[in-house]
Amino acid sequence: MRTPFFRSYLCNDPALVKLVLKQRAPDFPKSERIRVGLKPLLGESVFISNGPLWAHQRRIIDPAFEGGRIRTVFPAMWDSGVAAVNRLMPLADGRPVEIEAQTSHVAMDVIFRTLFSVSIEHEIADAAFQAFREHQAAQPVANIAALLPLPKWLPRIHSRKTRMTARTIRGLIGELTEQRAKAIANGTAPDDLSTKIMTTEDPETGKRFNTEEMIDQVAIFFLAGHETSAAALSWALYLLARYPDWQEKVAAEALEAIDPDKIYFSALSKLRASRAVFRETMRLYPPVPMYVREAACSETFRGRKVKRGSQVILSPWHLHRHERLWERPDAFDPARFETPNGKECLRTAYIPFSAGPRVCPGSGFAMAEGPLILSLLVRAFRFDVIEGDEPVPVAHLTVRSADGIRLTLTPRISNDRKDGFK
Ligand code: HEM
């Protein structure tokens, strides 16, 4: 795209995507436009920082999301899934249920429970969730900053509402963070993600996050961790309603693998169909539709000059549906990843969590949370589409439906255990 002030290049060739995200990542930092767009809410968070500051932040954050830690937070994810089943049960009588609102609720609950050991019913958590919803409504298309044909030096105008909701959210996160700092000092803090992050020192500098820095990071965990998982879950439920054969597979597997009375981390590895569905959902509806970078120096891409400062855009939406790479790219086929083509593309043309040094630190977390919540929901309910009410995907901060996703729910579990779990 050419504008009077800058040019944007969309890279959709696996070799170029690899070059930008992995091989020469430092030469393609996060775009300044995106940083300015998200600053009121995220401050100097790891999502928008670059260079040594970013590296310092990742050295503190990454250990909290290592494989072993997922096991520690798994019971909290389970509790969120059970709470979601109990919330949905009174709505499972054949009336249309707006699914995106429900998956947002459960994904935010997961974040609060795993990060701060409180559920979404907690007073501050509930207020923060409401403020997030208002914030998203006030600033619906965050990526627009990357596409606006305006010079970089022009101050971005944030609406009063955006600044106000961002201030409210940061204030609430500040309260939670300060309470936690006190609990850590008293030796009474629970072993959750925020305690881990607040007590981890950067191995290179010995520094920890101070309160303000922690607020920046928690803001991105709330935003990146909740919007993305919610989007993936809502599209997964829609696809399962559209493809009942796969829904029955996921339901049968969940009934077999999940014992409602016991939380077993080992159940996760048995949820193979659910995992395949979640993965295929993120191929067709990647929650983050594009990644925006900036060329730090002049480049030549496939014989074309790319000037310093140009926008370089990686779009999983396009790469995941690339007709010369994927067999039947628009078909929903969770079994494709078992085929030679699916395996090859998984390695070279599948990037829902990005790739390289800036890969999503929450990918392992999300690949536990997504299949688990999906299985708990499909174990409890049959989801059906409402004919003629098709969701239309649009790129907001994440890939959402233009007008919500409505499905009907019917309980699958017997009447004597109507809540399925208690
Ligand atoms: C299905 C769920 C998720 C998806 C699809 C997803 C996807 C992504 C993607 C694509 C990026 C890179 C964006 C870019 O380079 O422009 C990213 C970054 C990030 N994600 Fe996730 N994410 C998910 C869940 C989570 C969770 C649960 C957390 C934490 C609780 C999280 C925390 C982050 C953070 C902190 C970054 C910034 C990393 C950096 O720039 O170094 N994400 N995510």
Short mmCIF file of C-alpha atoms in Angstrom, two decimals, residues 46-221:
data_model
loop_
_atom_site.label_atom_id
_atom_site.label_comp_id
_atom_site.label_asym_id
_atom_site.label_seq_id
_atom_site.Cartn_x
_atom_site.Cartn_y
_atom_site.Cartn_z
CA VAL A 46 6.45 -6.02 26.61
CA PHE A 47 3.92 -6.10 23.75
CA ILE A 48 5.02 -2.72 22.41
CA SER A 49 8.57 -2.24 23.72
CA ASN A 50 11.69 -2.90 21.63
CA GLY A 51 15.42 -3.44 22.12
CA PRO A 52 17.08 -3.87 25.55
CA LEU A 53 13.92 -2.90 27.51
CA TRP A 54 11.92 -5.62 25.72
CA ALA A 55 14.69 -8.23 26.31
CA HIS A 56 14.78 -7.36 30.04
CA GLN A 57 10.97 -7.73 30.28
CA ARG A 58 10.97 -11.12 28.51
CA ARG A 59 13.73 -12.45 30.82
CA ILE A 60 11.38 -11.83 33.77
CA ILE A 61 8.11 -12.90 32.11
CA ASP A 62 9.16 -16.07 30.25
CA PRO A 63 9.92 -18.22 33.34
CA ALA A 64 6.31 -17.69 34.56
CA PHE A 65 4.97 -19.43 31.45
CA GLU A 66 7.38 -22.37 31.28
CA GLY A 67 5.86 -25.85 30.83
CA GLY A 68 5.92 -26.78 34.52
CA ARG A 69 4.08 -23.61 35.54
CA ILE A 70 1.11 -24.52 33.31
CA ARG A 71 0.60 -27.54 35.54
CA THR A 72 0.42 -25.23 38.58
CA VAL A 73 -2.25 -22.97 37.07
CA PHE A 74 -4.21 -25.81 35.45
CA PRO A 75 -6.68 -26.23 38.41
CA ALA A 76 -7.54 -22.52 38.13
CA MET A 77 -8.32 -22.96 34.41
CA TRP A 78 -10.46 -25.99 35.28
CA ASP A 79 -12.43 -23.98 37.88
CA SER A 80 -13.11 -21.28 35.28
CA GLY A 81 -14.44 -23.90 32.85
CA VAL A 82 -16.74 -25.37 35.51
CA ALA A 83 -18.00 -21.89 36.41
CA ALA A 84 -18.73 -21.25 32.71
CA VAL A 85 -20.77 -24.47 32.46
CA ASN A 86 -22.76 -23.46 35.52
CA ARG A 87 -23.34 -19.96 34.11
CA LEU A 88 -24.57 -21.35 30.78
CA MET A 89 -26.84 -24.06 32.19
CA PRO A 90 -29.88 -21.75 32.73
CA LEU A 91 -29.49 -20.47 29.14
CA ALA A 92 -29.46 -23.96 27.58
CA ASP A 93 -33.14 -24.11 26.66
CA GLY A 94 -33.02 -23.56 22.90
CA ARG A 95 -32.96 -19.76 22.91
CA PRO A 96 -30.15 -17.95 21.00
CA VAL A 97 -27.10 -17.33 23.20
CA GLU A 98 -24.51 -14.74 22.18
CA ILE A 99 -21.31 -16.78 22.40
CA GLU A 100 -18.61 -14.09 22.16
CA ALA A 101 -19.81 -12.46 25.40
CA GLN A 102 -19.69 -15.86 27.11
CA THR A 103 -16.19 -16.75 25.91
CA SER A 104 -14.93 -13.27 26.89
CA HIS A 105 -16.30 -13.87 30.36
CA VAL A 106 -14.64 -17.26 30.80
CA ALA A 107 -11.31 -16.13 29.28
CA MET A 108 -11.16 -13.12 31.62
CA ASP A 109 -12.03 -15.39 34.54
CA VAL A 110 -9.08 -17.64 33.59
CA ILE A 111 -6.74 -14.65 33.58
CA PHE A 112 -7.88 -13.41 37.01
CA ARG A 113 -7.70 -16.86 38.59
CA THR A 114 -4.30 -17.78 37.16
CA LEU A 115 -2.70 -14.37 37.62
CA PHE A 116 -4.19 -13.17 40.93
CA SER A 117 -6.00 -16.21 42.40
CA VAL A 118 -9.35 -14.36 42.37
CA SER A 119 -12.40 -15.17 40.26
CA ILE A 120 -14.17 -12.69 38.04
CA GLU A 121 -16.82 -12.27 40.75
CA HIS A 122 -14.20 -10.49 42.90
CA GLU A 123 -15.09 -6.79 43.22
CA ILE A 124 -11.95 -5.39 41.54
CA ALA A 125 -11.91 -8.14 38.88
CA ASP A 126 -15.52 -7.42 37.93
CA ALA A 127 -14.88 -3.66 37.73
CA ALA A 128 -11.76 -4.25 35.56
CA PHE A 129 -13.71 -6.58 33.24
CA GLN A 130 -16.45 -3.95 32.77
CA ALA A 131 -13.84 -1.26 32.13
CA PHE A 132 -12.14 -3.48 29.52
CA ARG A 133 -15.41 -3.88 27.67
CA GLU A 134 -15.91 -0.12 27.61
CA HIS A 135 -12.32 0.37 26.50
CA GLN A 136 -12.74 -2.01 23.57
CA ALA A 137 -15.98 -0.30 22.57
CA ALA A 138 -14.22 3.08 22.64
CA GLN A 139 -11.24 1.89 20.58
CA PRO A 140 -12.54 -0.95 18.44
CA VAL A 141 -9.91 -1.18 15.72
CA ALA A 142 -6.50 -0.94 17.38
CA ASN A 143 -4.60 -1.85 14.24
CA ILE A 144 -6.00 1.10 12.37
CA ALA A 145 -3.02 3.18 13.50
CA ALA A 146 -0.83 1.01 11.29
CA LEU A 147 -2.88 1.72 8.21
CA LEU A 148 -3.70 5.39 8.59
CA PRO A 149 -1.94 7.47 5.98
CA LEU A 150 -0.66 9.96 8.56
CA PRO A 151 2.93 10.90 9.28
CA LYS A 152 4.52 9.17 12.23
CA TRP A 153 5.33 12.41 14.07
CA LEU A 154 1.68 13.48 14.20
CA PRO A 155 0.43 12.98 17.75
CA ARG A 156 -2.21 10.21 17.83
CA ILE A 157 -5.49 11.42 19.11
CA HIS A 158 -7.09 9.13 21.63
CA SER A 159 -10.71 9.76 22.45
CA ARG A 160 -11.46 11.03 25.95
CA LYS A 161 -13.30 7.80 26.58
CA THR A 162 -10.25 5.70 25.57
CA ARG A 163 -7.99 7.65 27.92
CA MET A 164 -10.54 7.48 30.72
CA THR A 165 -11.19 3.74 30.48
CA ALA A 166 -7.44 3.06 30.20
CA ARG A 167 -6.88 5.10 33.41
CA THR A 168 -9.64 3.17 35.20
CA ILE A 169 -8.23 -0.22 34.16
CA ARG A 170 -4.70 0.76 35.20
CA GLY A 171 -6.00 2.03 38.54
CA LEU A 172 -7.75 -1.28 39.25
CA ILE A 173 -4.72 -3.31 38.18
CA GLY A 174 -2.62 -1.06 40.43
CA GLU A 175 -4.80 -1.97 43.43
CA LEU A 176 -4.41 -5.70 42.75
CA THR A 177 -0.65 -5.30 42.24
CA GLU A 178 -0.14 -3.32 45.45
CA GLN A 179 -2.17 -5.83 47.47
CA ARG A 180 -0.01 -8.57 46.02
CA ALA A 181 3.25 -6.73 46.78
CA LYS A 182 2.15 -6.53 50.45
CA ALA A 183 1.24 -10.25 50.52
CA ILE A 184 4.65 -11.13 49.06
CA ALA A 185 6.35 -9.00 51.73
CA ASN A 186 4.29 -10.75 54.47
CA GLY A 187 5.00 -14.20 53.05
CA THR A 188 1.26 -14.85 52.48
CA ALA A 189 1.14 -14.61 48.67
CA PRO A 190 -0.37 -17.55 46.71
CA ASP A 191 1.78 -19.39 44.17
CA ASP A 192 0.26 -17.91 41.03
CA LEU A 193 1.53 -16.08 37.96
CA SER A 194 1.70 -12.60 39.48
CA THR A 195 3.70 -13.79 42.51
CA LYS A 196 6.07 -15.59 40.15
CA ILE A 197 6.54 -12.54 37.92
CA MET A 198 6.87 -10.07 40.81
CA THR A 199 9.49 -12.18 42.57
CA THR A 200 11.58 -13.03 39.50
CA GLU A 201 14.82 -11.12 39.00
CA ASP A 202 16.25 -10.43 35.57
CA PRO A 203 19.20 -12.88 35.60
CA GLU A 204 21.36 -10.32 33.74
CA THR A 205 20.68 -7.18 35.80
CA GLY A 206 19.25 -8.55 39.07
CA LYS A 207 16.33 -6.08 38.75
CA ARG A 208 12.66 -6.90 39.40
CA PHE A 209 9.59 -5.08 38.05
CA ASN A 210 8.49 -2.12 40.18
CA THR A 211 4.74 -1.47 40.64
CA GLU A 212 4.38 0.74 37.54
CA GLU A 213 6.23 -1.77 35.34
CA MET A 214 4.11 -4.61 36.70
CA ILE A 215 0.91 -2.67 35.87
CA ASP A 216 2.12 -2.37 32.24
CA GLN A 217 2.67 -6.13 32.05
CA VAL A 218 -0.59 -7.09 33.77
CA ALA A 219 -2.46 -4.81 31.35
CA ILE A 220 -1.08 -6.77 28.39
CA PHE A 221 -1.78 -10.13 30.06
#
